[in-house]
Short mmCIF file of C-alpha atoms in Angstrom, two decimals:
data_model
loop_
_atom_site.label_atom_id
_atom_site.label_comp_id
_atom_site.label_asym_id
_atom_site.label_seq_id
_atom_site.Cartn_x
_atom_site.Cartn_y
_atom_site.Cartn_z
CA UNK A 1 17.78 -13.29 -49.43
CA UNK A 2 14.10 -13.57 -50.30
CA UNK A 3 12.95 -11.05 -47.71
CA UNK A 4 15.30 -8.53 -49.35
CA UNK A 5 14.74 -9.37 -52.99
CA UNK A 6 17.20 -12.25 -53.48
CA UNK A 7 15.09 -15.09 -54.77
CA UNK A 8 14.39 -18.18 -52.68
CA UNK A 9 15.64 -20.28 -55.56
CA UNK A 10 19.05 -18.66 -55.22
CA UNK A 11 19.06 -19.13 -51.46
CA UNK A 12 18.03 -22.79 -51.59
CA UNK A 13 19.50 -23.93 -54.88
CA UNK A 14 22.74 -22.02 -55.17
CA UNK A 15 23.68 -22.42 -51.52
CA UNK A 16 23.01 -26.14 -51.52
CA UNK A 17 25.52 -26.36 -54.36
CA UNK A 18 28.20 -25.22 -51.93
CA UNK A 19 28.97 -28.81 -50.93
CA UNK A 20 32.63 -29.72 -51.13
CA UNK A 21 32.72 -32.65 -48.76
CA UNK A 22 36.19 -33.65 -49.88
CA UNK A 23 37.59 -30.63 -48.07
CA UNK A 24 36.06 -31.77 -44.80
CA UNK A 25 36.64 -35.53 -44.93
CA UNK A 26 33.84 -37.98 -44.14
CA UNK A 27 30.24 -36.95 -44.77
CA UNK A 28 29.13 -38.39 -41.43
CA UNK A 29 29.43 -36.18 -38.37
CA UNK A 30 28.08 -36.70 -34.90
CA UNK A 31 24.92 -38.70 -34.41
CA UNK A 32 22.64 -38.07 -37.34
CA UNK A 33 24.51 -35.10 -38.86
CA UNK A 34 25.35 -35.63 -42.54
CA UNK A 35 27.29 -32.91 -44.36
CA UNK A 36 26.62 -34.56 -47.72
CA UNK A 37 23.16 -32.99 -47.32
CA UNK A 38 24.46 -29.66 -46.04
CA UNK A 39 22.30 -26.74 -47.17
CA UNK A 40 20.08 -24.11 -45.53
CA UNK A 41 17.11 -26.50 -45.76
CA UNK A 42 19.07 -29.35 -44.16
CA UNK A 43 20.43 -27.18 -41.35
CA UNK A 44 16.90 -25.99 -40.61
CA UNK A 45 15.54 -29.56 -40.75
CA UNK A 46 17.77 -30.80 -37.93
CA UNK A 47 17.51 -27.71 -35.71
CA UNK A 48 15.47 -28.29 -32.56
CA UNK A 49 15.27 -32.06 -33.02
CA UNK A 50 17.22 -33.16 -29.94
CA UNK A 51 17.80 -32.12 -26.34
CA UNK A 52 21.00 -32.53 -24.32
CA UNK A 53 21.65 -32.69 -20.57
CA UNK A 54 24.80 -30.59 -20.21
CA UNK A 55 25.05 -30.76 -16.42
CA UNK A 56 24.33 -34.47 -16.31
CA UNK A 57 26.93 -35.21 -18.95
CA UNK A 58 29.64 -33.06 -17.38
CA UNK A 59 28.90 -34.53 -13.94
CA UNK A 60 30.07 -37.85 -15.39
CA UNK A 61 33.36 -36.21 -16.35
CA UNK A 62 33.95 -34.16 -13.18
CA UNK A 63 31.42 -34.55 -10.37
CA UNK A 64 29.54 -31.32 -9.72
CA UNK A 65 30.51 -31.44 -6.03
CA UNK A 66 34.21 -31.38 -6.92
CA UNK A 67 36.29 -28.78 -5.08
CA UNK A 68 39.24 -27.23 -6.86
CA UNK A 69 40.77 -24.19 -8.49
CA UNK A 70 41.09 -23.14 -12.11
CA UNK A 71 42.71 -20.27 -13.98
CA UNK A 72 41.44 -19.74 -17.51
CA UNK A 73 42.17 -17.35 -20.38
CA UNK A 74 40.06 -17.04 -23.47
CA UNK A 75 39.75 -15.00 -26.62
CA UNK A 76 37.26 -12.45 -25.42
CA UNK A 77 34.53 -10.32 -26.87
CA UNK A 78 35.40 -7.62 -29.39
CA UNK A 79 34.16 -4.07 -28.91
CA UNK A 80 32.29 -4.47 -32.19
CA UNK A 81 30.44 -7.64 -31.08
CA UNK A 82 26.69 -7.37 -30.44
CA UNK A 83 25.34 -7.31 -26.89
CA UNK A 84 23.95 -10.84 -27.05
CA UNK A 85 27.50 -12.19 -27.23
CA UNK A 86 28.40 -10.35 -24.03
CA UNK A 87 25.25 -11.67 -22.38
CA UNK A 88 25.97 -15.28 -23.36
CA UNK A 89 29.54 -15.16 -22.08
CA UNK A 90 28.25 -13.73 -18.80
CA UNK A 91 25.62 -16.45 -18.62
CA UNK A 92 28.15 -19.21 -19.29
CA UNK A 93 30.41 -18.27 -16.40
CA UNK A 94 27.37 -17.88 -14.14
CA UNK A 95 26.15 -21.32 -15.19
CA UNK A 96 29.57 -22.87 -14.62
CA UNK A 97 29.82 -21.42 -11.12
CA UNK A 98 26.30 -22.60 -10.32
CA UNK A 99 27.08 -26.09 -11.61
CA UNK A 100 30.49 -26.31 -9.93
CA UNK A 101 30.26 -24.12 -6.82
CA UNK A 102 33.32 -25.82 -5.32
CA UNK A 103 35.63 -24.77 -8.18
CA UNK A 104 37.27 -21.39 -7.65
CA UNK A 105 37.45 -20.01 -11.20
CA UNK A 106 39.55 -17.05 -12.26
CA UNK A 107 38.90 -16.20 -15.90
CA UNK A 108 40.33 -13.49 -18.13
CA UNK A 109 39.11 -12.43 -21.57
CA UNK A 110 41.87 -11.16 -23.88
CA UNK A 111 41.50 -9.64 -27.33
CA UNK A 112 42.34 -11.66 -30.44
CA UNK A 113 45.37 -9.57 -31.39
CA UNK A 114 46.86 -9.67 -27.88
CA UNK A 115 46.17 -13.24 -26.78
CA UNK A 116 48.96 -15.14 -28.53
CA UNK A 117 51.74 -12.76 -27.49
CA UNK A 118 50.49 -12.57 -23.91
CA UNK A 119 50.33 -16.37 -23.71
CA UNK A 120 53.85 -16.72 -25.11
CA UNK A 121 55.18 -14.31 -22.48
CA UNK A 122 53.33 -16.11 -19.67
CA UNK A 123 54.70 -19.48 -20.77
CA UNK A 124 58.26 -18.19 -20.72
CA UNK A 125 57.70 -16.94 -17.17
CA UNK A 126 55.95 -20.13 -16.01
CA UNK A 127 52.90 -18.02 -15.21
CA UNK A 128 50.39 -19.32 -17.76
CA UNK A 129 46.77 -20.22 -16.97
CA UNK A 130 45.79 -23.86 -16.46
CA UNK A 131 43.44 -23.82 -19.44
CA UNK A 132 43.18 -21.53 -22.44
CA UNK A 133 40.91 -21.02 -25.42
CA UNK A 134 42.97 -19.97 -28.45
CA UNK A 135 42.14 -18.99 -31.99
CA UNK A 136 42.33 -21.94 -34.35
CA UNK A 137 45.81 -21.20 -35.72
CA UNK A 138 47.45 -20.98 -32.29
CA UNK A 139 47.30 -24.48 -30.88
CA UNK A 140 49.75 -26.21 -33.18
CA UNK A 141 52.52 -23.77 -32.32
CA UNK A 142 52.22 -24.42 -28.60
CA UNK A 143 51.70 -28.16 -28.96
CA UNK A 144 54.84 -28.42 -31.09
CA UNK A 145 56.82 -26.55 -28.43
CA UNK A 146 55.67 -28.95 -25.73
CA UNK A 147 53.52 -26.52 -23.77
CA UNK A 148 50.18 -28.34 -24.00
CA UNK A 149 48.83 -31.54 -22.48
CA UNK A 150 47.24 -34.11 -24.73
CA UNK A 151 43.49 -33.50 -24.70
CA UNK A 152 40.98 -35.45 -26.80
CA UNK A 153 37.20 -35.15 -27.09
CA UNK A 154 36.97 -38.53 -25.37
CA UNK A 155 38.59 -36.99 -22.27
CA UNK A 156 35.42 -34.95 -21.68
CA UNK A 157 32.94 -37.55 -22.85
CA UNK A 158 32.60 -36.66 -26.54
CA UNK A 159 33.78 -38.33 -29.75
CA UNK A 160 36.03 -36.99 -32.53
CA UNK A 161 33.17 -37.16 -35.04
CA UNK A 162 31.22 -34.74 -32.86
CA UNK A 163 33.53 -32.11 -34.39
CA UNK A 164 34.40 -31.06 -37.93
CA UNK A 165 37.41 -32.96 -39.36
CA UNK A 166 39.02 -29.66 -40.33
CA UNK A 167 38.73 -28.49 -36.74
CA UNK A 168 40.24 -31.70 -35.36
CA UNK A 169 43.09 -31.30 -37.82
CA UNK A 170 43.91 -27.95 -36.23
CA UNK A 171 44.34 -29.53 -32.78
CA UNK A 172 46.47 -32.43 -33.96
CA UNK A 173 50.25 -32.36 -33.96
CA UNK A 174 52.61 -35.25 -34.66
CA UNK A 175 49.74 -37.72 -34.49
CA UNK A 176 48.47 -36.57 -31.08
CA UNK A 177 45.47 -34.42 -30.15
CA UNK A 178 46.08 -31.40 -27.94
CA UNK A 179 42.72 -29.66 -27.73
CA UNK A 180 39.01 -29.62 -28.49
CA UNK A 181 37.23 -27.26 -30.92
CA UNK A 182 34.87 -24.78 -29.27
CA UNK A 183 33.44 -23.09 -32.34
CA UNK A 184 33.94 -23.01 -36.10
CA UNK A 185 33.15 -20.28 -38.51
CA UNK A 186 32.97 -19.34 -42.12
CA UNK A 187 32.13 -15.91 -43.38
CA UNK A 188 30.09 -14.63 -46.29
CA UNK A 189 30.11 -11.77 -48.77
CA UNK A 190 28.06 -8.70 -47.79
CA UNK A 191 26.85 -5.92 -50.08
CA UNK A 192 24.53 -2.92 -50.09
CA UNK A 193 21.89 -3.43 -52.77
CA UNK A 194 20.99 0.27 -52.86
CA UNK A 195 24.59 1.20 -53.64
CA UNK A 196 24.70 -1.49 -56.32
CA UNK A 197 21.58 -0.14 -57.98
CA UNK A 198 22.78 3.44 -57.90
CA UNK A 199 26.12 2.37 -59.35
CA UNK A 200 24.44 0.50 -62.22
CA UNK A 201 25.00 -3.01 -60.82
CA UNK A 202 22.43 -5.75 -60.29
CA UNK A 203 21.26 -5.15 -56.70
CA UNK A 204 20.24 -8.78 -56.18
CA UNK A 205 23.48 -10.40 -57.29
CA UNK A 206 26.90 -10.07 -55.66
CA UNK A 207 30.11 -10.34 -57.69
CA UNK A 208 30.49 -13.94 -58.83
CA UNK A 209 34.29 -13.88 -59.02
CA UNK A 210 37.16 -12.00 -57.39
CA UNK A 211 37.80 -10.30 -60.72
CA UNK A 212 34.22 -9.06 -60.46
CA UNK A 213 34.97 -7.70 -56.98
CA UNK A 214 37.74 -5.58 -58.48
CA UNK A 215 35.55 -4.26 -61.30
CA UNK A 216 32.48 -3.73 -59.06
CA UNK A 217 34.59 -1.85 -56.52
CA UNK A 218 35.91 0.43 -59.26
CA UNK A 219 32.45 1.04 -60.70
CA UNK A 220 31.03 1.94 -57.28
CA UNK A 221 33.91 4.31 -56.59
CA UNK A 222 33.87 5.93 -60.03
CA UNK A 223 30.11 6.47 -60.13
CA UNK A 224 29.36 7.29 -56.49
CA UNK A 225 32.65 8.56 -55.11
CA UNK A 226 32.63 6.10 -52.20
CA UNK A 227 34.67 3.00 -51.33
CA UNK A 228 33.61 -0.10 -53.20
CA UNK A 229 35.19 -2.93 -51.21
CA UNK A 230 36.24 -3.00 -47.55
CA UNK A 231 39.81 -4.18 -48.01
CA UNK A 232 41.55 -5.11 -44.74
CA UNK A 233 45.35 -5.15 -44.66
CA UNK A 234 46.39 -4.32 -41.10
CA UNK A 235 49.66 -5.85 -39.92
CA UNK A 236 49.64 -8.40 -37.11
CA UNK A 237 45.86 -8.62 -37.08
CA UNK A 238 43.82 -11.77 -37.59
CA UNK A 239 41.17 -9.97 -39.64
CA UNK A 240 43.66 -9.63 -42.50
CA UNK A 241 44.33 -13.30 -43.37
CA UNK A 242 40.68 -14.19 -42.74
CA UNK A 243 39.72 -11.85 -45.57
CA UNK A 244 42.71 -12.22 -47.86
CA UNK A 245 43.12 -16.01 -47.85
CA UNK A 246 39.73 -16.69 -49.54
CA UNK A 247 40.94 -14.42 -52.33
CA UNK A 248 44.34 -16.15 -52.49
CA UNK A 249 42.80 -19.62 -52.57
CA UNK A 250 40.10 -18.54 -55.01
CA UNK A 251 42.72 -17.54 -57.55
CA UNK A 252 44.34 -20.95 -57.11
CA UNK A 253 47.20 -19.81 -54.91
CA UNK A 254 48.18 -20.61 -51.36
CA UNK A 255 50.90 -20.33 -48.78
CA UNK A 256 51.54 -24.04 -49.25
CA UNK A 257 49.23 -26.65 -50.74
CA UNK A 258 46.78 -26.19 -47.83
CA UNK A 259 43.85 -25.82 -50.24
CA UNK A 260 44.55 -29.23 -51.82
CA UNK A 261 42.53 -32.26 -50.74
CA UNK A 262 45.56 -33.86 -49.07
CA UNK A 263 48.08 -31.14 -48.22
CA UNK A 264 51.69 -31.99 -47.43
CA UNK A 265 52.99 -28.45 -46.76
CA UNK A 266 56.09 -29.39 -48.70
CA UNK A 267 55.83 -26.71 -51.39
CA UNK A 268 55.65 -22.96 -50.80
CA UNK A 269 53.27 -21.36 -53.30
CA UNK A 270 53.10 -17.72 -52.23
CA UNK A 271 55.15 -16.72 -55.27
CA UNK A 272 53.22 -18.88 -57.76
CA UNK A 273 51.59 -17.10 -60.74
CA UNK A 274 48.18 -17.72 -59.15
CA UNK A 275 49.23 -16.19 -55.83
CA UNK A 276 50.77 -13.21 -57.57
CA UNK A 277 47.55 -12.69 -59.50
CA UNK A 278 45.63 -12.65 -56.23
CA UNK A 279 47.93 -10.02 -54.73
CA UNK A 280 47.65 -8.02 -57.94
CA UNK A 281 43.88 -7.85 -57.43
CA UNK A 282 44.37 -6.13 -54.07
CA UNK A 283 46.97 -3.81 -55.61
CA UNK A 284 44.58 -2.91 -58.42
CA UNK A 285 41.86 -1.95 -55.95
CA UNK A 286 44.08 -0.02 -53.55
CA UNK A 287 46.68 1.62 -55.84
CA UNK A 288 45.41 1.60 -59.41
CA UNK A 289 41.69 2.21 -58.87
CA UNK A 290 41.76 3.74 -55.38
CA UNK A 291 38.38 2.08 -54.90
CA UNK A 292 38.90 0.86 -51.32
CA UNK A 293 39.39 2.85 -48.10
CA UNK A 294 42.76 4.59 -48.00
CA UNK A 295 42.89 3.49 -44.35
CA UNK A 296 42.83 -0.19 -45.38
CA UNK A 297 46.50 -0.49 -44.38
CA UNK A 298 45.53 0.08 -40.75
CA UNK A 299 41.95 -1.19 -40.83
CA UNK A 300 40.46 -4.22 -39.19
CA UNK A 301 36.88 -5.23 -39.98
CA UNK A 302 35.74 -2.98 -37.15
CA UNK A 303 36.79 0.06 -39.16
CA UNK A 304 34.53 -1.04 -42.03
CA UNK A 305 31.40 -0.86 -39.90
CA UNK A 306 31.00 2.91 -39.67
CA UNK A 307 31.35 3.57 -43.42
CA UNK A 308 29.06 0.65 -44.25
CA UNK A 309 26.21 1.77 -41.96
CA UNK A 310 26.62 5.34 -43.23
CA UNK A 311 26.26 4.24 -46.86
CA UNK A 312 29.88 4.96 -47.75
CA UNK A 313 31.02 1.36 -48.40
CA UNK A 314 29.54 -1.04 -50.90
CA UNK A 315 30.96 -4.51 -50.10
CA UNK A 316 32.80 -6.41 -47.39
CA UNK A 317 33.35 -9.88 -45.91
CA UNK A 318 32.20 -10.77 -42.42
CA UNK A 319 30.17 -12.96 -40.08
CA UNK A 320 26.40 -13.08 -39.52
CA UNK A 321 27.08 -10.98 -36.41
CA UNK A 322 27.78 -8.06 -38.75
CA UNK A 323 24.06 -7.66 -39.34
CA UNK A 324 23.34 -7.67 -35.61
CA UNK A 325 26.03 -5.04 -35.14
CA UNK A 326 24.53 -2.90 -37.92
CA UNK A 327 21.15 -3.10 -36.19
CA UNK A 328 22.78 -1.78 -33.01
CA UNK A 329 24.56 1.01 -34.87
CA UNK A 330 21.36 2.00 -36.65
CA UNK A 331 19.53 2.03 -33.33
CA UNK A 332 22.09 4.46 -31.92
CA UNK A 333 21.93 6.82 -34.91
CA UNK A 334 19.89 10.01 -34.85
CA UNK A 335 18.50 12.56 -37.30
CA UNK A 336 19.55 12.23 -40.91
CA UNK A 337 22.12 9.57 -39.94
CA UNK A 338 19.26 7.40 -38.72
CA UNK A 339 17.47 7.57 -42.06
CA UNK A 340 20.67 6.59 -43.90
CA UNK A 341 21.36 3.72 -41.48
CA UNK A 342 17.82 2.37 -41.85
CA UNK A 343 18.20 2.42 -45.64
CA UNK A 344 21.47 0.48 -45.34
CA UNK A 345 19.82 -2.14 -43.13
CA UNK A 346 16.97 -2.56 -45.58
CA UNK A 347 19.45 -3.09 -48.39
CA UNK A 348 22.02 -5.26 -46.60
CA UNK A 349 22.53 -8.60 -48.38
CA UNK A 350 24.59 -11.73 -47.69
CA UNK A 351 25.83 -14.14 -50.37
CA UNK A 352 28.50 -16.69 -51.14
CA UNK A 353 32.17 -15.77 -51.16
CA UNK A 354 33.20 -15.10 -54.79
CA UNK A 355 35.09 -17.74 -56.74
CA UNK A 356 38.37 -17.45 -58.56
CA UNK A 357 38.64 -17.43 -62.35
CA UNK A 358 38.54 -21.23 -62.42
CA UNK A 359 35.42 -21.45 -60.27
CA UNK A 360 37.12 -22.29 -56.97
CA UNK A 361 35.21 -21.02 -53.95
CA UNK A 362 37.00 -20.97 -50.60
CA UNK A 363 36.70 -19.43 -47.18
CA UNK A 364 38.80 -19.70 -44.05
CA UNK A 365 37.66 -22.49 -41.77
CA UNK A 366 38.13 -20.53 -38.60
CA UNK A 367 37.19 -20.74 -34.98
CA UNK A 368 38.80 -21.50 -31.66
CA UNK A 369 40.02 -24.47 -29.64
CA UNK A 370 40.41 -25.07 -25.93
CA UNK A 371 43.56 -26.53 -24.35
CA UNK A 372 45.12 -27.60 -21.03
CA UNK A 373 48.60 -26.25 -20.29
CA UNK A 374 51.32 -28.46 -18.82
CA UNK A 375 51.87 -27.96 -15.10
CA UNK A 376 55.48 -26.79 -15.33
CA UNK A 377 54.40 -23.69 -17.27
CA UNK A 378 51.48 -22.78 -15.03
CA UNK A 379 51.53 -20.30 -12.19
CA UNK A 380 51.86 -22.38 -9.03
CA UNK A 381 53.29 -25.35 -10.92
CA UNK A 382 50.20 -27.55 -10.87
CA UNK A 383 47.16 -27.93 -13.12
CA UNK A 384 43.84 -28.95 -11.56
CA UNK A 385 42.83 -31.27 -14.40
CA UNK A 386 39.37 -32.23 -13.08
CA UNK A 387 38.50 -28.54 -12.78
CA UNK A 388 39.87 -27.84 -16.27
CA UNK A 389 37.93 -30.74 -17.76
CA UNK A 390 34.74 -29.58 -16.05
CA UNK A 391 34.95 -26.20 -17.76
CA UNK A 392 36.02 -27.71 -21.08
CA UNK A 393 33.18 -30.22 -20.97
CA UNK A 394 30.63 -27.45 -20.49
CA UNK A 395 32.17 -25.11 -23.09
CA UNK A 396 32.33 -27.81 -25.79
CA UNK A 397 28.85 -29.20 -25.08
CA UNK A 398 26.17 -28.95 -27.76
CA UNK A 399 24.44 -26.31 -25.63
CA UNK A 400 27.29 -23.95 -24.81
CA UNK A 401 29.37 -24.37 -27.96
CA UNK A 402 26.21 -23.12 -29.70
CA UNK A 403 25.38 -20.30 -27.28
CA UNK A 404 28.96 -19.01 -27.11
CA UNK A 405 29.06 -18.90 -30.92
CA UNK A 406 25.65 -17.26 -31.08
CA UNK A 407 26.01 -14.32 -33.44
CA UNK A 408 29.35 -14.76 -35.13
CA UNK A 409 30.24 -18.42 -35.51
CA UNK A 410 28.91 -21.98 -35.34
CA UNK A 411 29.03 -24.63 -32.63
CA UNK A 412 32.26 -26.62 -32.51
CA UNK A 413 30.24 -29.62 -31.33
CA UNK A 414 28.13 -30.37 -34.40
CA UNK A 415 25.32 -31.71 -32.21
CA UNK A 416 24.73 -28.06 -31.36
CA UNK A 417 23.06 -27.77 -34.76
CA UNK A 418 20.29 -30.05 -33.44
CA UNK A 419 19.45 -27.99 -30.36
CA UNK A 420 16.47 -25.72 -29.78
CA UNK A 421 18.90 -22.80 -29.63
CA UNK A 422 20.02 -23.43 -33.21
CA UNK A 423 16.40 -23.15 -34.29
CA UNK A 424 16.13 -19.89 -32.35
CA UNK A 425 19.28 -18.57 -34.02
CA UNK A 426 17.98 -19.40 -37.48
CA UNK A 427 14.70 -17.67 -36.68
CA UNK A 428 16.30 -14.54 -35.23
CA UNK A 429 19.67 -14.04 -36.93
CA UNK A 430 19.20 -12.90 -40.47
CA UNK A 431 21.62 -14.43 -43.00
CA UNK A 432 22.93 -17.07 -40.55
CA UNK A 433 22.02 -19.81 -43.03
CA UNK A 434 24.29 -18.26 -45.67
CA UNK A 435 27.43 -18.25 -43.54
CA UNK A 436 26.64 -21.69 -42.12
CA UNK A 437 26.26 -23.00 -45.66
CA UNK A 438 29.84 -21.93 -46.41
CA UNK A 439 31.26 -24.44 -43.90
CA UNK A 440 31.93 -27.22 -46.43
CA UNK A 441 33.97 -24.72 -48.47
CA UNK A 442 36.13 -23.97 -45.45
CA UNK A 443 39.89 -24.45 -45.64
CA UNK A 444 41.83 -24.59 -42.36
CA UNK A 445 45.00 -22.58 -42.00
CA UNK A 446 48.11 -24.78 -42.37
CA UNK A 447 48.31 -27.08 -39.35
CA UNK A 448 51.88 -26.03 -38.61
CA UNK A 449 53.53 -24.39 -35.59
CA UNK A 450 54.61 -21.53 -37.86
CA UNK A 451 51.01 -20.74 -38.90
CA UNK A 452 50.52 -17.74 -36.56
CA UNK A 453 53.73 -16.12 -37.81
CA UNK A 454 52.82 -16.79 -41.43
CA UNK A 455 49.19 -15.65 -41.26
CA UNK A 456 49.45 -12.74 -38.84
CA UNK A 457 52.85 -11.38 -39.88
CA UNK A 458 54.17 -12.60 -43.24
CA UNK A 459 50.93 -12.46 -45.24
CA UNK A 460 49.90 -8.97 -43.99
CA UNK A 461 53.49 -7.73 -44.50
CA UNK A 462 53.35 -9.02 -48.07
CA UNK A 463 50.20 -7.01 -48.67
CA UNK A 464 51.69 -3.91 -47.07
CA UNK A 465 54.86 -4.17 -49.17
CA UNK A 466 52.83 -4.33 -52.38
CA UNK A 467 50.18 -1.74 -51.49
CA UNK A 468 52.62 0.86 -50.19
CA UNK A 469 54.85 0.50 -53.25
CA UNK A 470 57.92 -0.44 -51.25
CA UNK A 471 58.04 -3.54 -53.48
CA UNK A 472 56.37 -4.53 -56.72
CA UNK A 473 53.61 -7.09 -56.47
CA UNK A 474 55.93 -9.81 -57.72
CA UNK A 475 58.72 -8.77 -55.38
CA UNK A 476 56.39 -8.72 -52.40
CA UNK A 477 55.13 -12.22 -53.19
CA UNK A 478 58.65 -13.58 -53.67
CA UNK A 479 59.86 -11.90 -50.48
CA UNK A 480 57.01 -13.45 -48.50
CA UNK A 481 57.60 -16.86 -50.07
CA UNK A 482 61.28 -16.76 -49.10
CA UNK A 483 60.38 -15.82 -45.53
CA UNK A 484 58.01 -18.79 -45.34
CA UNK A 485 60.64 -21.12 -46.79
CA UNK A 486 63.19 -19.93 -44.25
CA UNK A 487 60.72 -20.17 -41.37
CA UNK A 488 59.33 -23.55 -42.39
CA UNK A 489 62.64 -25.04 -43.45
CA UNK A 490 64.32 -23.79 -40.32
CA UNK A 491 62.01 -25.77 -38.10
CA UNK A 492 59.52 -23.10 -37.20
CA UNK A 493 59.63 -20.28 -34.71
#
């Protein structure tokens, strides 16, 4: 960005060219939010332009003197998240209890990689929570199995166009809506300009294409003896598909036709030539060039943080919160490590996700959604719906959907972009405008009940099979495609 040597023209001009409104549906969102104008300048122009009365609004949904009881699970804070995220979650639950003192709330934060399995087990034992916030690919599975109540934005006083169309797609199954988006996220490409310069690369320009990522990673490794790209390939971990799918889509591949304007999910494409080429790129970096961490097979993004802040990793993909985390890590460093960390911070850059060879730029349209569980699967056999809707109303408000997405995501309720807190985020979170500008390039995971199995198991297993040499690249892709065909054709999980 300009404060780090990347010209303002690139930031304003190139990022405004991100617009792919066809991926997201209508250009009109919320009241006065227009994604046809989406760019860093536009996002900044609407920030701080409107105020919202969260308590007053939610009082119209569930009166604040209501007395009840609620059990609630949510995807909690990662160890690698910055402190401000912990503070905002603490503040939300304090605010909810202050607003609804008569509701006895029992909440539990569960890690991303544990939440789905724990919820499945609880459902089978009729001991699930009344309400749950799940990662974006989870809801369709449970809606299709009949575990979730219908829940629309209108049920808590909002409208569907207060949320991204791609997010609403992820909470819709068989024509019915089973949840409300809480936050939506797209990531960006991160690089160390100092490493680029020392490796003979242009420090102010990231790789334009995924083929460039492969060649840049090799050049960094060959010249400096460090890892070029932070490949993530851990099995049964959400970090893996979030970083591999942009590569797969960029090359023109896909699991199905999910990257098409109007997907039907009728054709499995994991073994297409384009998908195989994408997998080959990961193979080339890991096996042929050895230019990525050897621990990539067991790494999540958290394992990329230490080598990046110590100047031993050149490139990676992550959220704006990655910068905040690097600031914390640099602050904890001492001696010579502190000097290295400060140099990394000074040279940390964010840019657009690379394109494929045909110019396609894509990123996972991620996030989370909040749901109400059917009474028969809940501990005690009864859901307190007014209590659940009170919490859901507050969480999905412009205020709290923004605050609870503070460092690593974006508000699910697009009116959050107009709040004073969005202006504060833009002023205090470096590179936030880059990741936010990627939203129109976002592609949701397939809105299918099998999506968690495909993304968290089959896709990472495909990568593992190719990178460990247990299968050739082509065999690994074909094996994964057949597993998807069997899973999808067999009616899901």
